[in-house]
C-alpha positions as a printed NumPy array, in Angstrom:
array([[  0.   ,   0.   ,   0.   ],
       [  1.093,   3.518,  -0.737],
       [  2.338,   5.53 ,   2.248],
       [ -0.454,   8.132,   2.183],
       [  1.03 ,  10.192,   5.013],
       [  4.424,  10.289,   3.307],
       [  2.743,  11.188,   0.028],
       [  0.87 ,  14.114,   1.626],
       [  4.051,  15.42 ,   3.247],
       [  5.872,  15.254,  -0.107],
       [  2.945,  16.991,  -1.82 ],
       [  2.924,  19.734,   0.791],
       [  6.596,  20.405,   0.168],
       [  6.022,  20.299,  -3.611],
       [  3.156,  22.792,  -3.376],
       [  5.381,  25.2  ,  -1.475],
       [  8.191,  24.886,  -3.997],
       [  5.886,  25.147,  -7.014],
       [  4.516,  28.455,  -5.721],
       [  7.875,  29.856,  -4.621],
       [ 10.54 ,  28.494,  -6.961],
       [ 11.485,  29.83 , -10.383],
       [ 13.618,  26.754, -11.129],
       [ 11.054,  24.706, -13.061],
       [ 13.504,  21.949, -13.954],
       [ 14.343,  21.352, -10.301],
       [ 10.655,  21.21 ,  -9.316],
       [  9.819,  18.733, -12.09 ],
       [ 12.706,  16.529, -11.   ],
       [ 11.282,  16.556,  -7.476],
       [  7.844,  15.547,  -8.801],
       [  8.988,  12.521, -10.845],
       [ 11.195,  11.3  ,  -7.986],
       [  8.281,  11.732,  -5.583],
       [  6.067,   9.57 ,  -7.799],
       [  8.729,   6.845,  -7.8  ],
       [  9.937,   7.107,  -4.207],
       [  6.649,   7.874,  -2.438],
       [  3.913,   6.426,  -4.652],
       [  5.983,   3.376,  -5.616],
       [  5.905,   3.552,  -9.437],
       [  8.865,   2.011, -11.216],
       [  9.194,   4.825, -13.765],
       [  7.857,   8.397, -13.938],
       [  8.606,  10.841, -16.735],
       [  7.612,  14.353, -17.791],
       [  7.858,  15.621, -21.364],
       [  7.617,  19.314, -22.283],
       [  6.213,  20.653, -25.53 ],
       [  8.75 ,  22.312, -27.792],
       [  7.165,  23.5  , -31.008],
       [  5.372,  20.464, -32.415],
       [  7.239,  17.775, -30.46 ],
       [  7.258,  16.519, -26.876],
       [ 10.769,  16.3  , -25.402],
       [ 11.389,  14.03 , -22.417],
       [ 13.045,  16.378, -19.911],
       [ 12.646,  14.642, -16.517],
       [ 12.816,  10.897, -15.79 ],
       [ 12.975,   8.976, -12.508],
       [ 13.598,   5.216, -12.414],
       [ 16.384,   2.746, -13.065],
       [ 19.527,   4.294, -14.624],
       [ 19.254,   2.187, -17.776],
       [ 15.675,   3.391, -18.332],
       [ 16.674,   7.033, -17.785],
       [ 19.466,   6.613, -20.33 ],
       [ 17.031,   5.176, -22.885],
       [ 14.228,   7.71 , -22.725],
       [ 15.674,  11.011, -21.391],
       [ 15.744,  13.526, -24.236],
       [ 13.505,  11.388, -26.46 ],
       [ 11.465,  13.471, -28.916],
       [  7.962,  12.381, -29.909],
       [  5.696,  14.254, -32.35 ],
       [  2.913,  15.799, -30.318],
       [  0.251,  14.573, -32.764],
       [  1.175,  10.943, -31.913],
       [  0.611,  11.567, -28.212],
       [ -2.671,  13.346, -28.98 ],
       [ -3.781,  10.247, -30.947],
       [ -3.058,   8.094, -27.881],
       [ -5.029,  10.478, -25.69 ],
       [ -8.016,  10.063, -27.998],
       [ -7.742,   6.234, -27.849],
       [ -7.357,   6.189, -24.049],
       [ -9.923,   5.659, -21.298],
       [-10.515,   8.768, -19.204],
       [ -9.681,   8.369, -15.523],
       [-10.313,  11.873, -14.322],
       [ -7.332,  13.895, -15.501],
       [ -5.456,  10.659, -16.253],
       [ -5.527,   8.752, -19.556],
       [ -5.26 ,   4.944, -19.517],
       [ -4.418,   3.057, -22.718],
       [ -5.218,  -0.67 , -22.256],
       [ -2.986,  -3.247, -23.996],
       [ -3.855,  -3.821, -27.627],
       [ -4.912,  -0.234, -28.465],
       [ -1.501,   1.09 , -29.448],
       [ -0.504,   0.796, -33.094],
       [  2.448,  -1.386, -33.993],
       [  4.402,   1.71 , -35.076],
       [  3.809,   3.383, -31.726],
       [  4.702,   0.224, -29.806],
       [  7.966,  -0.094, -31.698],
       [  8.867,   3.516, -30.795],
       [  7.758,   3.301, -27.145],
       [  9.729,   1.996, -24.173],
       [  8.21 ,  -1.354, -23.13 ],
       [  9.259,  -2.787, -19.733],
       [ 10.508,  -6.35 , -19.684],
       [  8.138,  -7.952, -17.16 ],
       [  6.147, -11.152, -17.15 ],
       [  2.48 , -10.824, -18.093],
       [  0.239, -12.   , -15.225],
       [ -3.126, -13.674, -15.788],
       [ -4.705, -11.642, -12.972],
       [ -7.496,  -9.241, -14.023],
       [ -5.917,  -6.296, -12.239],
       [ -2.353,  -7.105, -13.282],
       [ -0.402,  -4.382, -15.124],
       [  0.38 ,  -5.254, -18.736],
       [  3.727,  -4.024, -20.163],
       [  1.938,  -2.713, -23.298],
       [ -0.478,  -0.616, -21.236],
       [  0.156,   3.105, -20.752],
       [ -0.909,   5.668, -18.135],
       [ -0.61 ,   9.36 , -19.081],
       [ -1.687,  12.75 , -17.851],
       [ -1.728,  15.664, -20.32 ],
       [ -0.515,  18.916, -18.733],
       [ -2.403,  22.041, -19.83 ],
       [ -2.101,  25.758, -19.135],
       [ -4.948,  27.737, -17.616],
       [ -5.999,  28.707, -21.155],
       [ -6.099,  25.101, -22.378],
       [ -2.764,  25.112, -24.226],
       [ -0.928,  21.77 , -24.111],
       [  2.325,  22.305, -22.19 ],
       [  3.523,  18.737, -21.72 ],
       [  2.723,  15.199, -20.644],
       [  3.377,  13.07 , -17.565],
       [  3.666,   9.292, -17.922],
       [  4.113,   6.528, -15.349],
       [  4.86 ,   2.821, -15.692],
       [  5.368,  -0.239, -13.496],
       [  2.78 ,   0.784, -10.844],
       [  3.214,  -0.469,  -7.261],
       [  2.487,  -4.16 ,  -6.786],
       [  2.392,  -4.694, -10.544],
       [ -1.337,  -3.894, -10.437],
       [ -3.488,  -1.429, -12.338],
       [ -3.786,   1.552,  -9.953],
       [ -7.06 ,   1.637,  -8.005],
       [ -9.083,   4.798,  -7.284],
       [ -7.045,   5.725,  -4.194],
       [ -3.748,   5.277,  -6.02 ],
       [ -5.012,   7.333,  -8.977],
       [ -6.158,  10.124,  -6.665],
       [ -2.689,  10.424,  -5.132],
       [ -1.1  ,  10.307,  -8.594],
       [ -3.446,  13.076,  -9.77 ],
       [ -2.208,  15.287,  -6.93 ],
       [  1.344,  14.991,  -8.223],
       [  0.093,  15.56 , -11.78 ],
       [ -1.643,  18.765, -10.674],
       [  1.618,  20.071,  -9.192],
       [  3.474,  19.197, -12.394],
       [  0.818,  21.091, -14.371],
       [  1.09 ,  24.116, -12.076],
       [  4.892,  24.116, -12.348],
       [  4.727,  24.046, -16.145],
       [  1.959,  26.651, -16.203],
       [  3.987,  29.008, -13.986],
       [  7.034,  28.459, -16.168],
       [  4.912,  29.05 , -19.264],
       [  3.596,  32.342, -17.841],
       [  7.106,  33.509, -16.987],
       [  8.348,  32.552, -20.44 ],
       [  5.451,  34.368, -22.127],
       [  6.053,  37.481, -20.05 ],
       [  9.761,  37.401, -20.87 ],
       [  8.909,  36.816, -24.522],
       [  6.507,  39.776, -24.625],
       [  9.147,  42.047, -23.097],
       [ 11.797,  40.799, -25.534],
       [  9.557,  41.147, -28.58 ],
       [  8.322,  44.542, -27.4  ],
       [ 11.916,  45.793, -27.137],
       [ 12.64 ,  44.423, -30.615],
       [  9.63 ,  46.145, -32.2  ],
       [ 10.387,  49.402, -30.335],
       [ 13.973,  49.38 , -31.625],
       [ 12.702,  48.883, -35.164],
       [ 10.202,  51.738, -34.768],
       [ 13.034,  53.962, -33.461],
       [ 15.141,  52.989, -36.468],
       [ 12.332,  54.321, -38.644],
       [ 13.125,  57.818, -37.384],
       [ 16.35 ,  57.822, -39.403],
       [ 16.294,  59.451, -42.823],
       [ 18.829,  57.16 , -44.528],
       [ 17.323,  53.863, -45.717],
       [ 20.606,  51.922, -45.443],
       [ 21.017,  53.009, -41.812],
       [ 17.408,  52.017, -41.086],
       [ 17.851,  48.525, -42.553],
       [ 21.159,  47.959, -40.732],
       [ 19.55 ,  48.745, -37.377],
       [ 16.492,  46.622, -38.188],
       [ 18.482,  43.517, -39.139],
       [ 20.479,  43.633, -35.878],
       [ 17.292,  44.061, -33.843],
       [ 15.706,  41.062, -35.615],
       [ 18.73 ,  38.789, -35.168],
       [ 18.997,  39.634, -31.459],
       [ 15.249,  39.681, -30.745],
       [ 14.473,  36.338, -32.393],
       [ 17.792,  34.63 , -31.57 ],
       [ 18.569,  33.715, -35.179],
       [ 21.977,  32.498, -36.33 ],
       [ 21.728,  34.768, -39.395],
       [ 19.382,  37.522, -40.539],
       [ 19.096,  39.285, -43.89 ],
       [ 16.843,  42.14 , -44.946],
       [ 16.475,  43.106, -48.597],
       [ 14.485,  45.992, -50.089],
       [ 13.962,  45.91 , -53.841],
       [ 14.908,  48.913, -56.019],
       [ 12.249,  51.629, -55.961],
       [  9.966,  50.907, -58.948],
       [ 12.87 ,  49.185, -60.679],
       [ 15.091,  52.29 , -60.428],
       [ 18.124,  52.87 , -58.261],
       [ 20.011,  50.363, -56.103],
       [ 18.657,  47.617, -53.877],
       [ 19.114,  48.118, -50.141],
       [ 20.27 ,  45.112, -48.136],
       [ 21.803,  44.339, -44.751],
       [ 22.824,  41.216, -42.867],
       [ 23.868,  40.187, -39.341],
       [ 26.26 ,  38.752, -38.356],
       [ 27.26 ,  38.042, -41.994],
       [ 26.819,  41.141, -44.144],
       [ 24.322,  40.997, -46.98 ],
       [ 26.097,  40.08 , -50.249],
       [ 25.055,  42.885, -52.603],
       [ 23.501,  41.583, -55.804],
       [ 22.805,  38.13 , -54.307],
       [ 19.016,  38.406, -54.304],
       [ 17.061,  35.136, -54.671],
       [ 14.912,  35.983, -57.727],
       [ 12.549,  33.063, -57.235],
       [ 11.73 ,  34.188, -53.711],
       [ 10.369,  37.48 , -54.956],
       [  8.071,  35.612, -57.355],
       [  6.988,  33.211, -54.611],
       [  6.133,  35.977, -52.153],
       [  3.72 ,  37.702, -54.521],
       [  1.388,  34.715, -54.122],
       [ -1.591,  35.824, -51.974],
       [ -1.167,  33.078, -49.356],
       [  2.507,  33.997, -48.782],
       [  2.26 ,  37.78 , -49.074],
       [  0.776,  38.321, -45.599],
       [  2.502,  36.162, -42.965],
       [  5.936,  34.554, -42.322],
       [  6.57 ,  31.165, -43.917],
       [  9.003,  28.48 , -42.7  ],
       [ 11.153,  26.28 , -44.937],
       [ 13.212,  23.433, -43.452],
       [ 16.464,  22.025, -44.752],
       [ 14.754,  18.914, -46.146],
       [ 11.367,  20.491, -46.88 ],
       [  9.594,  18.776, -49.766],
       [  6.542,  21.032, -49.781],
       [  5.596,  23.328, -52.645],
       [  4.997,  26.495, -50.593],
       [  7.967,  28.263, -52.218],
       [  8.556,  26.205, -55.381],
       [ 10.675,  28.778, -57.235],
       [ 13.092,  29.494, -54.398],
       [ 13.101,  26.308, -52.304],
       [ 16.305,  24.89 , -53.819],
       [ 18.166,  28.211, -53.39 ],
       [ 16.973,  28.526, -49.798],
       [ 18.085,  24.99 , -48.994],
       [ 21.501,  25.773, -50.487],
       [ 21.718,  28.782, -48.174],
       [ 20.801,  26.535, -45.208],
       [ 23.473,  23.995, -46.193],
       [ 26.06 ,  26.802, -46.393],
       [ 25.082,  28.191, -42.967],
       [ 24.501,  24.831, -41.306],
       [ 20.95 ,  25.927, -40.504],
       [ 17.995,  23.624, -40.008],
       [ 15.343,  26.035, -41.251],
       [ 14.702,  29.546, -42.461],
       [ 11.721,  31.788, -41.884],
       [ 10.846,  34.267, -44.633],
       [  8.714,  37.323, -43.966],
       [  7.523,  39.677, -46.729],
       [  8.038,  43.439, -46.345],
       [  4.779,  44.888, -47.577],
       [  2.497,  47.864, -47.787],
       [ -1.158,  47.379, -48.578],
       [ -0.592,  47.044, -52.305],
       [  3.095,  46.331, -52.844],
       [  5.827,  43.831, -51.981],
       [  8.846,  45.988, -51.118],
       [ 11.298,  43.298, -50.024],
       [ 11.733,  40.405, -47.622],
       [ 13.31 ,  39.271, -44.347],
       [ 15.161,  35.932, -44.099],
       [ 16.01 ,  34.461, -40.68 ],
       [ 18.065,  31.263, -40.34 ],
       [ 17.874,  29.006, -37.256],
       [ 19.92 ,  25.996, -36.066],
       [ 18.334,  22.646, -35.229],
       [ 18.51 ,  23.238, -31.483],
       [ 16.527,  26.477, -31.701],
       [ 12.814,  25.825, -31.109],
       [ 10.339,  26.76 , -33.801],
       [  8.988,  30.313, -33.578],
       [  6.115,  30.666, -31.156],
       [  2.834,  32.167, -32.312],
       [  3.785,  35.411, -30.536],
       [  7.16 ,  35.491, -32.33 ],
       [  5.505,  34.847, -35.681],
       [  2.952,  37.595, -35.02 ],
       [  5.729,  40.005, -34.023],
       [  7.748,  39.142, -37.152],
       [  4.693,  39.703, -39.344],
       [  4.127,  43.058, -37.669],
       [  7.788,  43.954, -38.247],
       [  7.349,  43.158, -41.959],
       [  4.368,  45.51 , -42.174],
       [  6.011,  48.226, -40.05 ],
       [  9.201,  48.   , -42.091],
       [  7.087,  48.293, -45.238],
       [  5.613,  51.53 , -43.888],
       [  9.072,  52.819, -42.899],
       [ 10.604,  51.952, -46.286],
       [  7.69 ,  53.59 , -48.108],
       [  8.045,  56.771, -46.056],
       [ 11.836,  56.819, -46.518],
       [ 11.415,  56.471, -50.274],
       [  8.82 ,  59.24 , -50.375],
       [ 11.225,  61.464, -48.418],
       [ 14.132,  60.562, -50.725],
       [ 11.963,  61.341, -53.764],
       [ 10.902,  64.681, -52.276],
       [ 14.512,  65.585, -51.485],
       [ 15.617,  64.59 , -54.983],
       [ 12.835,  66.654, -56.574],
       [ 13.638,  69.659, -54.376],
       [ 17.297,  69.389, -55.367],
       [ 16.343,  69.09 , -59.021],
       [ 14.081,  72.14 , -58.747],
       [ 16.869,  74.09 , -57.066],
       [ 19.245,  73.079, -59.823],
       [ 16.704,  74.081, -62.468],
       [ 16.157,  77.435, -60.746],
       [ 19.926,  77.987, -60.604],
       [ 20.282,  77.026, -64.261],
       [ 17.404,  79.31 , -65.233],
       [ 18.936,  82.187, -63.304],
       [ 22.331,  81.622, -64.924],
       [ 20.738,  81.283, -68.358],
       [ 18.774,  84.504, -67.941],
       [ 21.883,  86.346, -66.73 ],
       [ 24.02 ,  84.987, -69.564],
       [ 21.5  ,  85.797, -72.302],
       [ 20.791,  89.226, -70.826],
       [ 24.487,  90.09 , -70.696],
       [ 24.948,  88.882, -74.272],
       [ 21.98 ,  90.977, -75.443],
       [ 22.914,  94.107, -73.53 ],
       [ 26.19 ,  94.8  , -75.371],
       [ 24.842,  94.783, -78.964],
       [ 21.637,  96.507, -77.836],
       [ 23.616,  99.362, -76.301],
       [ 25.487,  99.724, -79.596],
       [ 22.214,  99.75 , -81.572],
       [ 20.648, 102.435, -79.353],
       [ 23.862, 104.526, -79.432],
       [ 24.135, 104.438, -83.236],
       [ 20.409, 105.168, -83.605],
       [ 20.739, 108.241, -81.348],
       [ 23.791, 109.35 , -83.354],
       [ 21.857, 109.049, -86.628],
       [ 18.945, 110.983, -85.125],
       [ 21.312, 113.863, -84.257],
       [ 22.689, 113.947, -87.806],
       [ 19.403, 113.371, -89.639],
       [ 16.54 , 114.629, -87.473],
       [ 12.974, 113.927, -88.566],
       [ 13.361, 110.249, -89.46 ],
       [ 10.336, 108.609, -87.75 ],
       [ 11.83 , 105.118, -88.041],
       [ 14.784, 106.144, -85.879],
       [ 12.459, 107.315, -83.119],
       [ 10.744, 103.906, -83.149],
       [ 14.106, 102.109, -83.064],
       [ 15.286, 104.176, -80.068],
       [ 11.984, 103.879, -78.197],
       [ 11.732, 100.098, -78.581],
       [ 15.464,  99.657, -77.974],
       [ 15.116, 101.476, -74.648],
       [ 12.104,  99.32 , -73.784],
       [ 14.135,  96.204, -74.549],
       [ 16.994,  97.634, -72.486],
       [ 14.67 ,  98.03 , -69.475],
       [ 13.508,  94.437, -69.921],
       [ 17.119,  93.209, -69.92 ],
       [ 17.862,  95.282, -66.8  ],
       [ 14.875,  93.692, -65.065],
       [ 15.974,  90.222, -66.162],
       [ 19.44 ,  90.802, -64.758],
       [ 18.048,  92.088, -61.498],
       [ 15.583,  89.189, -61.255],
       [ 18.479,  86.764, -61.745],
       [ 20.447,  88.616, -59.071],
       [ 17.734,  88.581, -56.384],
       [ 16.748,  84.975, -57.166],
       [ 20.245,  83.581, -56.689],
       [ 21.317,  85.677, -53.712],
       [ 21.371,  84.144, -50.209],
       [ 22.419,  87.13 , -48.026],
       [ 21.639,  90.852, -47.837],
       [ 24.095,  93.547, -46.74 ],
       [ 22.122,  95.534, -44.179],
       [ 22.255,  99.066, -42.85 ],
       [ 19.757, 101.425, -41.21 ],
       [ 17.105, 102.589, -43.677],
       [ 14.309, 105.111, -43.01 ],
       [ 11.232, 103.998, -44.965],
       [  9.744, 107.506, -44.709],
       [ 12.676, 108.841, -46.716],
       [ 12.303, 106.047, -49.291],
       [  8.604, 106.84 , -49.744],
       [  9.32 , 110.585, -50.143],
       [ 12.049, 109.849, -52.711],
       [  9.756, 107.566, -54.681],
       [  6.916, 110.095, -54.741],
       [  9.325, 112.82 , -55.862],
       [ 10.649, 110.532, -58.632],
       [  7.181, 109.68 , -59.963],
       [  5.347, 112.957, -59.335],
       [  6.037, 114.31 , -62.814],
       [  4.728, 111.158, -64.516],
       [  1.676, 111.198, -62.24 ],
       [  0.966, 114.813, -63.097],
       [  1.26 , 114.062, -66.83 ],
       [ -1.214, 111.179, -66.401],
       [ -3.629, 113.306, -64.351],
       [ -3.151, 111.164, -61.211],
       [ -2.858, 112.653, -57.728],
       [ -0.284, 111.196, -55.281],
       [ -0.885, 111.724, -51.571],
       [  1.627, 110.802, -48.853],
       [  0.244, 110.168, -45.387],
       [  3.506, 110.901, -43.641],
       [  3.956, 109.535, -40.108],
       [  5.222, 111.814, -37.361],
       [  8.366, 109.762, -36.62 ],
       [ 10.977, 107.952, -38.724],
       [ 10.363, 104.221, -39.458],
       [ 13.794, 102.619, -39.432],
       [ 14.492,  99.082, -40.629],
       [ 17.748,  97.335, -41.48 ],
       [ 18.326,  96.274, -45.064],
       [ 19.703,  97.209, -48.461],
       [ 18.553, 100.803, -49.076],
       [ 18.825, 100.534, -52.859],
       [ 16.748,  97.358, -53.063],
       [ 14.125,  98.493, -50.541],
       [ 13.83 , 101.698, -52.548],
       [ 13.317,  99.602, -55.687],
       [ 10.36 ,  97.838, -54.011],
       [  8.676, 101.119, -53.03 ],
       [  9.354, 102.603, -56.479],
       [  7.796,  99.56 , -58.135],
       [  4.638,  99.671, -56.021],
       [  4.119, 103.405, -56.543],
       [  5.007, 103.186, -60.26 ],
       [  2.458, 100.376, -60.805],
       [ -0.207, 102.344, -58.946],
       [  0.361, 105.396, -61.176],
       [  0.52 , 103.318, -64.394],
       [ -2.731, 101.439, -63.778],
       [ -4.764, 104.369, -62.429],
       [ -6.729, 106.32 , -65.074],
       [ -6.826, 110.095, -65.343],
       [ -8.51 , 111.75 , -62.36 ],
       [ -7.549, 108.89 , -60.064],
       [ -5.709, 108.96 , -56.759],
       [ -2.725, 107.1  , -55.275],
       [ -2.207, 107.124, -51.519],
       [  1.113, 106.151, -49.928],
       [  1.479, 105.655, -46.168],
       [  3.022, 103.663, -43.335],
       [  1.51 , 101.64 , -40.509],
       [  3.891, 101.122, -37.596],
       [  3.208,  98.21 , -35.24 ],
       [  5.08 ,  96.845, -32.217],
       [  7.201,  94.479, -34.359],
       [  6.581,  95.398, -38.023],
       [  6.269,  98.432, -40.238],
       [  4.112,  98.309, -43.371],
       [  4.303, 100.557, -46.414],
       [  0.908, 100.617, -48.118],
       [  0.124, 101.92 , -51.605],
       [ -3.569, 102.321, -52.447],
       [ -4.915, 103.344, -55.841],
       [ -8.3  , 103.894, -57.454],
       [ -7.199, 102.226, -60.655],
       [ -8.177,  99.199, -62.748],
       [ -8.012,  96.624, -59.95 ],
       [ -6.999,  92.981, -60.311],
       [ -9.365,  90.113, -61.083],
       [ -9.549,  87.143, -58.709],
       [ -8.022,  84.853, -61.38 ],
       [ -5.003,  87.179, -61.83 ],
       [ -4.53 ,  87.819, -58.113],
       [ -3.044,  84.364, -57.433],
       [ -0.366,  84.917, -60.153],
       [  0.46 ,  88.548, -59.541],
       [  3.867,  87.686, -57.995],
       [  4.773,  85.069, -60.644],
       [  7.579,  85.921, -63.049],
       [  6.518,  87.128, -66.523],
       [  2.815,  87.04 , -65.653],
       [  0.714,  89.74 , -67.298],
       [ -2.874,  90.57 , -66.481],
       [ -5.719,  89.093, -68.533],
       [ -7.456,  92.516, -68.381],
       [ -7.183,  94.124, -71.867],
       [ -6.94 ,  97.611, -70.332],
       [ -4.001,  96.514, -68.189],
       [ -2.306,  94.769, -71.128],
       [ -2.273,  98.069, -73.041],
       [  0.166,  99.429, -70.448],
       [  3.797,  98.427, -71.277],
       [  5.472,  96.112, -68.737],
       [  7.743,  93.099, -68.359],
       [  5.903,  91.075, -65.739],
       [  9.021,  91.09 , -63.543],
       [  8.562,  94.125, -61.294],
       [  6.359,  92.51 , -58.629],
       [  8.24 ,  89.147, -58.612],
       [ 11.501,  91.09 , -58.03 ],
       [  9.854,  93.154, -55.282],
       [  8.476,  90.017, -53.592],
       [ 11.896,  88.319, -53.538],
       [ 13.567,  91.426, -52.129],
       [ 10.911,  91.522, -49.388],
       [ 11.46 ,  87.827, -48.556],
       [ 15.249,  88.323, -48.438],
       [ 14.656,  91.026, -45.821],
       [ 12.363,  88.835, -43.702],
       [  9.207,  90.552, -44.911],
       [  6.46 ,  90.048, -47.469],
       [  4.124,  91.788, -49.902],
       [  0.375,  91.207, -49.967],
       [ -2.389,  92.553, -52.189],
       [ -6.043,  93.366, -51.718],
       [ -7.967,  94.334, -54.82 ],
       [-11.442,  94.791, -56.238],
       [-11.691,  94.488, -59.985],
       [-12.559,  97.872, -61.459],
       [-12.221,  99.722, -58.128],
       [ -8.496,  99.721, -57.323],
       [ -5.865,  97.859, -55.287],
       [ -3.847,  98.098, -52.081],
       [ -0.357,  96.608, -51.869],
       [  1.226,  96.181, -48.417],
       [  4.999,  95.838, -48.032],
       [  5.788,  94.653, -44.482],
       [  9.217,  94.488, -42.818],
       [ 10.339,  93.653, -39.27 ],
       [ 11.184,  96.631, -37.057],
       [ 14.552,  96.095, -35.366],
       [ 16.722,  98.25 , -33.175],
       [ 19.972,  96.791, -34.546],
       [ 21.176,  94.83 , -37.587]])
């Protein structure tokens, strides 16, 4: 008979250790030895689930038996088949002799004992198991016993005591499972966070290098590679590897074609060294060659995707001793593939934007240089033409064609001057500053244009402030802005109209405003008024000579001085232009 008192004492000690100890292996050893030493079974063994196999990790019994079965690996589906064939004894599973298949019997350990004719005698081909589950119903392992005390099939009392030990084994594995899952979540969380942080870098090669290291460390792979395909077939591929660097140009072409298949384009897929499946038919042979070269047992491939596109792939290689990826690890890897797809897409968008900005800058520089070159080349012969025409006019006055040549030559000369100045203000990065009184600039501009205004029948009024309005900038260029605004107001105001010039001084800015009662600007033209070479669509405005460069030059001068120019206008009723600059006490 089993020593019930001794069994309860052993159980009490086991319960304390299960709840307090973090050394699961030590606790399981104590359980199997308790079953043998206290309950009287000849052999007790516990197997733990590792991927899709059960591995015998703890055995108590004769040394020769321990040597035979410790470390034995059994496919978990075989054990589940036995559970389904077994009789249920509470949480125990009893397989009577004759129910095991010949294949299973040949793989199992069968004790060498004589078969008794007694009804309750234990048969060597019988089996007594107890599946060990987590609190959520996940199979964690299996406990098996053999050679029960007295050589008899355990009765109800014996089974009850055995179940108590089984419960403790289940709790020990469940606690270990919880600790492992918590550790796994922390590890995978750190891996994903590192990859998200890598996404903050602007250089795609740096991003991929950090990602591949995080993957290799986070998933404990012997080798990791990340490859991003060229952007829309243009430019270089981006690849990185750890610890072996990615061999540039060594893409596996078949893998790209395999991963576009719908069933492979979403989640990681595993390929073993001797895999005969057709999941990756185009790349299987190449992948197995890679595994042979590395000495790996399997690789896991994860696509790098956005919603519509395959951007690349991740390849992780694992040795035989490394357990298969858990569901949490597979989920995390799949999430990394999607997150990396988002990061790569954003990095490529940024690279494209930067390239386009650089191209636009280069085009603007080329345009500015072209304008300056052509203008310089035109200016020399044009000056000669105007000079000779004026000389001919002095010697032969009255020739109307000469007057037209001189007038249009001077107009072309003004256009070239504007082109040169536009090129100058467009390409310049810095302004030489000094103190400038805007009141003086406004007075000088009005004095310059008063004669033209009088000839056109336009009145100019200056609402002069009581104090100077000093800013820091280039006096000549600021004067050009004011001259342009007042000149435009006079040109586009019909006879009998009025132009008002004034200044509004605020706590931080001063604004020169020029208001006229002229033609006004249509809403369609207003959005282009500061664009180079733009002319109004208003026929009345088009009849007034101009180059379409005055306001664009003025706007760029204002921007170079930290200010701006705005316009308010009503078509047919006039316009107000406001030229604002920061007020500063020192340069």
